[in-house]
Coordinates of C-alpha atoms in Angstrom, one line a residue:
M1 CA 68.0 -39.2 51.5
S2 CA 71.0 -39.8 49.4
A3 CA 72.5 -36.5 48.0
T4 CA 74.7 -38.1 45.6
L5 CA 71.6 -40.1 44.2
V6 CA 69.7 -36.9 43.8
L7 CA 72.5 -35.1 42.2
I8 CA 73.7 -38.6 39.5
T9 CA 69.7 -38.3 38.9
T10 CA 69.3 -34.5 38.1
L11 CA 72.4 -34.4 35.6
A12 CA 70.8 -37.9 34.2
I13 CA 67.7 -36.1 33.4
A14 CA 69.2 -33.0 32.6
V15 CA 71.3 -34.4 29.7
T16 CA 69.0 -36.6 28.6
L17 CA 66.1 -33.3 28.1
A18 CA 69.5 -31.4 25.9
C19 CA 69.4 -34.5 23.8
F20 CA 66.1 -34.7 23.0
F21 CA 65.7 -31.2 21.8
V22 CA 69.3 -31.7 20.0
R23 CA 68.1 -34.6 18.4
L24 CA 64.1 -33.7 17.8
R25 CA 64.4 -29.9 17.8
L26 CA 60.7 -29.1 18.4
R27 CA 59.6 -32.1 17.4
A28 CA 60.5 -33.5 21.2
L29 CA 57.2 -31.7 21.6
I30 CA 55.7 -34.2 20.4
H31 CA 57.5 -36.8 22.8
P32 CA 55.7 -37.9 26.3
G33 CA 59.4 -38.3 27.6
T34 CA 60.2 -35.0 27.4
Y35 CA 57.8 -33.9 29.5
F36 CA 58.1 -36.4 32.1
L37 CA 62.1 -35.3 32.3
V38 CA 60.7 -31.8 32.3
I39 CA 58.5 -32.7 35.9
W40 CA 61.1 -34.6 37.5
L41 CA 64.0 -32.0 36.7
L42 CA 62.2 -30.0 38.9
A43 CA 60.7 -32.6 41.6
V44 CA 63.8 -34.5 42.1
P45 CA 66.4 -31.6 43.5
G46 CA 63.6 -29.9 43.9
Y47 CA 62.5 -32.2 47.2
Y48 CA 65.9 -32.5 48.2
F49 CA 66.0 -28.6 48.8
S50 CA 62.6 -28.8 50.5
A51 CA 63.7 -31.8 52.6
T52 CA 66.9 -30.5 53.6
N53 CA 65.6 -26.9 54.7
N54 CA 62.6 -28.4 56.6
I55 CA 60.4 -27.3 54.3
F56 CA 59.0 -30.4 53.5
P57 CA 59.0 -33.6 56.0
L58 CA 61.6 -36.6 54.9
Y59 CA 59.8 -39.4 56.7
Y60 CA 60.9 -42.3 55.4
P61 CA 64.6 -41.7 53.3
R62 CA 64.9 -45.0 51.6
Y63 CA 61.7 -44.6 50.5
A64 CA 62.3 -41.6 48.6
D65 CA 65.7 -43.0 46.9
E66 CA 64.0 -45.5 45.7
L67 CA 61.2 -43.2 44.1
T68 CA 64.2 -41.7 42.8
G69 CA 65.9 -44.6 41.7
Y70 CA 63.0 -45.0 39.9
V71 CA 63.1 -42.0 38.1
L72 CA 66.5 -42.3 37.5
F73 CA 66.2 -45.7 35.4
T74 CA 63.2 -44.7 33.5
T75 CA 65.6 -41.5 32.7
L76 CA 68.3 -43.9 31.1
C77 CA 65.6 -46.2 29.4
F78 CA 64.3 -42.9 27.3
F79 CA 67.8 -42.0 27.1
A80 CA 68.9 -45.3 25.4
F81 CA 65.5 -46.0 23.1
L82 CA 65.9 -42.1 22.1
W83 CA 68.6 -43.0 19.4
R84 CA 65.9 -45.7 17.6
K85 CA 65.5 -44.9 13.5
P86 CA 68.0 -42.0 13.8
A87 CA 66.3 -40.9 10.2
A88 CA 62.9 -41.0 11.1
V89 CA 63.1 -37.2 13.2
K90 CA 63.9 -35.5 9.9
F91 CA 60.4 -36.5 8.9
G92 CA 58.4 -33.4 7.7
A93 CA 55.0 -31.9 10.0
N94 CA 52.3 -33.5 10.9
T95 CA 49.1 -32.6 9.2
I96 CA 46.1 -31.8 11.5
D97 CA 42.4 -31.5 9.7
Y98 CA 39.8 -33.3 12.2
F99 CA 38.2 -29.8 12.3
R100 CA 36.8 -29.4 8.9
T101 CA 36.2 -26.0 9.5
E102 CA 36.6 -22.4 11.5
R103 CA 33.0 -22.8 12.0
I104 CA 33.0 -26.4 13.4
F105 CA 36.0 -25.7 15.9
L106 CA 34.4 -22.6 17.1
Q107 CA 31.1 -24.0 17.6
C108 CA 32.9 -27.1 19.6
A109 CA 34.9 -24.3 21.1
G110 CA 32.0 -22.6 22.2
V111 CA 30.3 -25.4 23.7
V112 CA 33.0 -26.7 25.8
L113 CA 33.6 -22.8 26.9
V114 CA 29.6 -22.6 27.9
T115 CA 29.5 -26.7 29.8
A116 CA 32.6 -25.3 32.0
L117 CA 31.0 -22.0 33.0
L118 CA 27.8 -23.8 33.8
L119 CA 29.5 -26.3 36.0
W120 CA 31.6 -23.7 37.8
I121 CA 28.3 -21.7 38.3
K122 CA 27.0 -25.2 39.6
S123 CA 30.0 -25.5 42.3
G124 CA 29.0 -22.0 43.6
A125 CA 31.1 -19.9 40.8
H126 CA 33.9 -19.1 43.3
F127 CA 36.4 -16.6 41.8
N128 CA 38.3 -17.9 45.0
I129 CA 40.3 -20.8 44.2
G130 CA 41.5 -22.0 47.8
V131 CA 36.9 -22.2 49.0
A132 CA 36.5 -23.8 45.7
R133 CA 38.9 -26.4 46.5
L134 CA 37.7 -27.0 49.8
E135 CA 34.0 -27.3 48.2
I136 CA 35.6 -30.0 46.1
L137 CA 37.0 -32.1 49.1
K138 CA 34.0 -31.8 51.3
D139 CA 32.1 -34.2 48.5
Y140 CA 35.1 -36.3 47.9
L141 CA 34.7 -36.9 51.6
D142 CA 31.0 -37.7 51.9
F143 CA 31.0 -41.4 51.2
N144 CA 26.8 -40.5 50.1
Y145 CA 28.0 -38.6 47.4
Q146 CA 26.5 -39.3 44.3
P147 CA 27.5 -36.9 40.8
T148 CA 24.3 -35.8 38.9
P149 CA 24.0 -36.2 35.4
M150 CA 24.9 -32.9 34.8
D151 CA 28.3 -33.9 36.1
T152 CA 28.7 -36.9 34.2
V153 CA 27.9 -35.2 30.5
G154 CA 29.8 -32.0 31.4
A155 CA 32.4 -34.2 31.9
L156 CA 31.9 -36.2 28.8
I157 CA 32.2 -32.8 26.9
A158 CA 35.1 -31.0 28.7
Q159 CA 37.1 -33.7 27.0
L160 CA 36.8 -32.1 24.2
N161 CA 39.0 -29.8 24.6
T162 CA 41.7 -31.8 24.4
P163 CA 41.3 -32.5 20.0
L164 CA 40.7 -28.4 20.9
S165 CA 43.8 -27.7 22.7
I166 CA 46.1 -29.5 20.4
Y167 CA 44.7 -27.9 17.1
A168 CA 44.8 -24.7 18.8
G169 CA 48.6 -25.1 19.4
Y170 CA 49.4 -26.8 15.7
E171 CA 48.0 -23.5 14.2
L172 CA 49.5 -21.4 17.1
L173 CA 52.7 -22.6 15.7
R174 CA 52.1 -22.3 11.8
R175 CA 51.0 -18.7 12.9
M176 CA 54.6 -18.3 14.0
A177 CA 56.2 -19.7 11.1
G178 CA 53.9 -17.5 9.0
E179 CA 51.9 -20.2 7.3
P180 CA 48.1 -19.7 6.7
G181 CA 45.8 -21.4 9.0
M182 CA 42.3 -22.3 9.3
I183 CA 41.4 -20.5 12.8
R184 CA 41.2 -16.3 11.2
K185 CA 41.3 -14.6 14.3
A186 CA 44.4 -15.0 16.4
R187 CA 42.6 -14.7 20.1
N188 CA 40.1 -17.3 19.0
L189 CA 43.3 -19.9 19.4
A190 CA 43.1 -19.0 23.9
I191 CA 39.4 -20.4 23.5
P192 CA 40.2 -23.7 24.7
F193 CA 42.5 -22.0 27.4
L194 CA 40.6 -19.8 28.7
T195 CA 37.8 -23.0 29.2
A196 CA 40.8 -24.5 31.2
V197 CA 41.5 -21.6 33.4
V198 CA 37.1 -21.7 34.0
Y199 CA 38.2 -25.7 35.4
A200 CA 40.7 -24.6 37.6
F201 CA 38.7 -22.0 39.4
T202 CA 35.7 -24.7 39.4
I203 CA 38.2 -27.3 41.1
G204 CA 40.2 -25.2 42.7
G205 CA 43.5 -26.7 41.2
R206 CA 46.3 -25.9 39.4
N207 CA 46.3 -29.2 37.2
P208 CA 43.9 -28.2 34.4
I209 CA 45.8 -25.4 33.4
A210 CA 49.0 -27.5 33.9
A211 CA 47.8 -30.4 31.3
N212 CA 46.3 -27.4 29.1
I213 CA 49.6 -26.1 28.3
K214 CA 50.8 -29.6 27.7
L215 CA 48.1 -30.1 25.1
Y216 CA 49.2 -26.6 23.2
L217 CA 53.4 -27.8 23.6
L218 CA 51.7 -31.4 21.6
G219 CA 50.2 -29.3 19.0
M220 CA 53.1 -27.4 18.4
G221 CA 54.9 -30.1 18.1
F222 CA 52.8 -31.8 15.7
A223 CA 53.3 -28.4 13.2
A224 CA 57.0 -28.3 14.0
I225 CA 59.3 -29.3 11.3
Y226 CA 62.7 -30.6 11.5
H227 CA 64.6 -27.3 10.1
M228 CA 62.9 -24.6 11.6
P229 CA 63.7 -20.9 10.9
R230 CA 65.7 -19.5 13.3
G231 CA 63.2 -16.5 14.0
V232 CA 60.2 -19.2 15.1
Y233 CA 62.8 -20.6 17.4
L234 CA 63.4 -17.4 19.3
K235 CA 59.4 -16.5 19.3
F236 CA 58.8 -20.1 20.6
M237 CA 61.4 -19.4 23.5
R238 CA 60.1 -15.8 24.4
Y239 CA 56.5 -17.7 24.3
A240 CA 57.8 -20.4 26.7
L241 CA 59.4 -18.3 29.0
A242 CA 56.2 -15.9 29.6
V243 CA 54.6 -19.1 30.3
V244 CA 56.9 -20.6 32.5
V245 CA 57.1 -17.3 35.0
A246 CA 53.3 -16.8 34.8
F247 CA 52.3 -20.8 35.5
G248 CA 55.0 -20.9 38.5
L249 CA 53.6 -17.6 39.9
F250 CA 49.9 -18.7 39.6
S251 CA 51.1 -21.6 41.3
T252 CA 52.1 -19.8 44.1
F253 CA 49.0 -18.1 44.0
V254 CA 46.9 -20.9 44.5
A255 CA 48.8 -22.6 47.0
D256 CA 48.6 -19.2 48.8
S257 CA 44.9 -19.0 48.8
R258 CA 44.3 -22.7 49.5
S259 CA 46.5 -21.8 52.9
K260 CA 44.1 -19.2 53.7
A261 CA 41.1 -21.1 53.0
F262 CA 41.5 -24.2 54.9
G263 CA 43.2 -22.0 58.1
T264 CA 46.8 -23.3 57.6
E265 CA 50.0 -21.4 57.4
T266 CA 51.7 -21.0 54.0
R267 CA 54.8 -22.4 53.2
K268 CA 56.0 -19.3 51.2
A269 CA 57.3 -17.7 54.4
L270 CA 59.4 -20.8 54.7
Y271 CA 61.7 -20.0 51.8
S272 CA 64.3 -17.5 52.0
S273 CA 65.1 -16.5 49.6
S274 CA 62.4 -14.2 48.4
T275 CA 62.9 -15.2 44.6
M276 CA 62.1 -18.7 45.4
A277 CA 58.9 -17.7 47.4
R278 CA 57.4 -15.9 44.4
F279 CA 57.8 -19.9 42.8
S280 CA 57.5 -22.0 45.6
G281 CA 54.0 -22.9 44.6
V282 CA 56.1 -24.9 41.9
I283 CA 58.7 -26.4 44.4
D284 CA 55.9 -27.3 46.9
Y285 CA 53.7 -29.0 43.7
M286 CA 56.5 -31.1 42.8
S287 CA 57.9 -32.3 46.2
C288 CA 54.0 -33.1 48.0
H289 CA 54.2 -36.1 45.6
Y290 CA 57.8 -37.4 47.2
V291 CA 55.8 -37.4 51.0
G292 CA 53.2 -38.7 49.2
Y293 CA 55.0 -41.6 47.9
Q294 CA 56.5 -42.4 51.3
L295 CA 53.1 -42.0 53.0
R296 CA 51.6 -44.5 50.6
R297 CA 54.5 -46.8 50.4
V298 CA 54.0 -47.7 54.0
D299 CA 50.1 -47.6 54.8
W300 CA 48.5 -48.4 51.6
L301 CA 50.4 -51.6 50.4
Y302 CA 48.7 -54.7 49.7
D303 CA 49.0 -58.4 50.3
A304 CA 49.5 -59.3 46.4
P305 CA 50.6 -57.7 43.2
T306 CA 47.5 -56.4 41.2
Y307 CA 49.7 -57.1 37.2
G308 CA 48.3 -54.2 36.3
T309 CA 44.8 -53.7 36.9
E310 CA 45.9 -50.8 39.0
T311 CA 48.1 -49.0 36.5
F312 CA 45.4 -49.8 33.9
N313 CA 41.8 -49.9 36.4
G314 CA 40.4 -47.4 33.7
F315 CA 39.4 -49.8 31.3
F316 CA 38.1 -52.1 34.2
S317 CA 35.5 -49.4 35.3
V318 CA 33.5 -49.6 31.7
G319 CA 29.5 -50.4 32.8
V320 CA 26.5 -49.3 31.7
P321 CA 26.2 -45.1 31.7
F322 CA 24.2 -43.2 34.4
A323 CA 23.2 -46.2 35.9
S324 CA 22.8 -44.9 39.2
T325 CA 21.4 -42.2 38.1
L326 CA 18.9 -44.3 36.3
G327 CA 18.6 -46.5 39.4
I328 CA 20.4 -49.9 37.8
R329 CA 22.8 -51.6 39.2
S330 CA 25.7 -52.6 36.2
A331 CA 28.1 -54.6 36.6
T332 CA 31.4 -53.2 35.2
V333 CA 34.2 -55.3 33.0
G334 CA 36.0 -55.1 36.7
E335 CA 33.2 -56.5 38.6
L336 CA 32.5 -59.9 36.4
V337 CA 36.6 -60.4 36.6
G338 CA 37.0 -59.9 40.1
V339 CA 39.6 -56.5 39.4
K340 CA 38.2 -53.9 42.5
P341 CA 37.8 -50.0 41.6
F342 CA 40.9 -48.2 42.8
D343 CA 40.2 -46.0 45.7
K344 CA 41.2 -42.2 44.6
L345 CA 40.2 -40.7 47.9
Q346 CA 43.7 -42.0 49.3
V347 CA 43.8 -41.0 52.6
S348 CA 46.8 -41.3 55.2
L349 CA 46.4 -43.6 58.1
N350 CA 48.7 -41.8 60.0
D351 CA 46.6 -38.9 62.1
D352 CA 50.1 -37.2 63.1
R353 CA 50.5 -36.8 59.1
E354 CA 46.7 -35.9 57.8
D355 CA 48.4 -32.4 56.5
F356 CA 49.6 -35.2 53.5
G357 CA 47.2 -37.9 53.7
T358 CA 45.7 -37.0 50.5
S359 CA 49.0 -36.0 48.5
T360 CA 49.2 -38.0 45.7
A361 CA 52.0 -40.7 45.3
S362 CA 53.1 -40.9 41.5
I363 CA 52.8 -43.4 38.9
Y364 CA 55.4 -45.4 40.8
M365 CA 53.0 -46.6 43.5
N366 CA 50.8 -47.8 41.3
M367 CA 53.9 -49.8 39.2
Y368 CA 55.0 -50.9 43.1
H369 CA 51.1 -51.7 43.9
D370 CA 51.2 -53.9 40.3
F371 CA 54.5 -55.3 39.6
G372 CA 56.8 -55.1 43.4
H373 CA 60.1 -53.5 43.6
Y374 CA 61.8 -55.5 40.7
G375 CA 58.8 -56.1 38.5
T376 CA 58.5 -52.4 38.2
Y377 CA 61.7 -52.0 36.6
V378 CA 60.9 -54.5 34.0
F379 CA 57.7 -53.0 33.5
I380 CA 59.3 -49.6 32.9
L381 CA 61.7 -51.0 30.3
L382 CA 59.0 -52.1 28.0
F383 CA 56.6 -49.5 28.5
V384 CA 59.3 -46.5 27.7
F385 CA 59.9 -48.9 24.9
F386 CA 56.4 -48.9 23.9
T387 CA 56.4 -45.2 24.2
Q388 CA 59.3 -45.1 22.0
R389 CA 57.4 -46.7 19.5
C390 CA 54.2 -44.8 19.4
F391 CA 56.1 -41.5 19.3
E392 CA 57.7 -43.1 16.5
G393 CA 54.7 -44.0 14.8
Y394 CA 53.3 -40.3 14.9
L395 CA 55.8 -38.6 12.8
S396 CA 54.8 -37.1 9.9
R397 CA 51.5 -38.8 10.4
R398 CA 48.4 -37.5 9.3
I399 CA 45.5 -36.9 11.8
T400 CA 42.3 -36.6 10.7
A401 CA 40.3 -37.8 13.3
M402 CA 40.0 -37.0 17.3
S403 CA 39.7 -40.4 18.1
S404 CA 42.7 -41.5 16.6
I405 CA 44.7 -40.0 18.8
Y406 CA 43.0 -40.0 22.3
F407 CA 45.0 -43.1 23.2
Y408 CA 48.3 -41.3 22.1
F409 CA 47.2 -38.5 24.8
L410 CA 46.7 -40.8 27.2
L411 CA 50.5 -41.9 27.0
L412 CA 51.4 -38.6 27.3
S413 CA 49.5 -37.6 30.0
Y414 CA 50.4 -40.6 31.7
W415 CA 54.4 -39.8 31.5
G416 CA 53.3 -36.0 31.7
S417 CA 51.9 -36.6 35.0
S418 CA 53.6 -39.2 36.3
N419 CA 54.0 -36.9 39.5
F420 CA 50.5 -37.6 40.2
S421 CA 48.8 -41.2 39.3
S422 CA 48.2 -43.0 36.4
S423 CA 46.2 -41.3 34.0
F424 CA 45.4 -44.9 33.1
M425 CA 43.0 -44.9 36.0
V426 CA 40.6 -42.7 34.7
E427 CA 36.9 -43.7 35.0
G428 CA 35.1 -43.6 31.5
I429 CA 37.8 -43.4 29.4
L430 CA 36.2 -45.8 27.0
Y431 CA 33.5 -43.9 27.1
T432 CA 35.2 -40.3 26.3
Y433 CA 37.2 -42.3 23.3
V434 CA 33.1 -43.6 22.0
L435 CA 32.1 -39.7 22.6
L436 CA 35.1 -38.9 20.2
Y437 CA 34.5 -41.7 17.9
L438 CA 30.8 -40.3 17.3
Y439 CA 32.2 -37.0 16.5
D440 CA 34.4 -38.4 14.0
L441 CA 31.4 -40.5 12.5
L442 CA 29.5 -37.3 12.3
L443 CA 32.4 -35.5 10.3
G444 CA 33.0 -38.2 8.1
N445 CA 36.4 -38.4 10.0
R446 CA 35.9 -42.4 10.2
S447 CA 33.5 -44.8 8.6
L448 CA 32.2 -48.0 10.7
K449 CA 34.3 -50.3 8.2
R450 CA 37.9 -49.3 9.9
S451 CA 38.9 -51.3 13.0
L452 CA 38.9 -49.4 16.6
T453 CA 42.5 -49.5 16.7
C454 CA 44.8 -47.9 19.2
P455 CA 47.4 -46.3 16.6
T456 CA 51.3 -47.1 17.3

């Protein structure tokens, strides 16, 4: 693994991230590229440190360098497109009003929280997050496992936590700035986060909390203006530092719990520094995707390019809802056009590496399958440009419908969770859009006369 490439990539990411906040200030929280840069600023040097200290294996150095090269090119694209429309970033804050009253916000938040608690009870009501993860993996490995109607309905209701969290973050920054908000009691703004914590204990993972933090930050970005008072910046930095430290400690706690449940040795003992050991969960969280990429690069290659059908596989999974429960066969869009559903269980074919057999391989593995090595660079260039255009389209926009922000959220998740797999691969993403659209119709946020278009 090239130390020079790692150093250049890390410096490029750090400089680009600094430029994001210098140019956009707190409005950078709206930009999907911000979250991409933060993730890989931890992942690139983190994995190099882990690999050179024998904490994580380095199976194929050239493939690790290949992944780093993709990350570097993506970073340079974000840096280049950041300087478009110099006056646009000084627009005022967005207005979010898809919740008409505090009562509606609290009712929706209550329904989602109760649903999360019911799913947690159904899964076994485990307080041990490692045991919860073990149970989830048993279901995934059971080829006869079928989700129940409660699982399906619960998953759809859970999607409401996305607009709830964004709005909570929006109100939270307005409170920091001393502006009046719709939610009178500050503690009610924590309900969406509490829901995410319940989901984390249900699946035995950190991702629900990590994703929820990004949603709160997105909401804060919508509330921010270019010239924020200095006191607001300082207050935000204190909150952000507290969240980073808390999540780092929680991540290590999750890793330890899983190791005990799986009967494996915790990696925390491999770190010589006690401080790094306390935050080892974050380093491990990022490093494992590098290992996953190396393995998938060898044992999950396809015979021919799939031309985007893997990255955007979720759009091909549309069929009749609850078809299996109703005992009928529903042909999905993918089946009709010859696109196979993506197998989320990416188990390594190498028995001696089964510890990392289910490690995810980042969005770049999906790109490689779709477009090949050189085609991946072309896709990165075009999709980063598309992302920048979407970001510019949302500056100072009035957001009156939850469904109008959904595809932008998917775009943010794509880059903000780029160390996992494509957010556009998730089954049911169009069902979620329909659910949010129906909610907007119910509240009068949308009209049937308006077209269903992705905001850009």
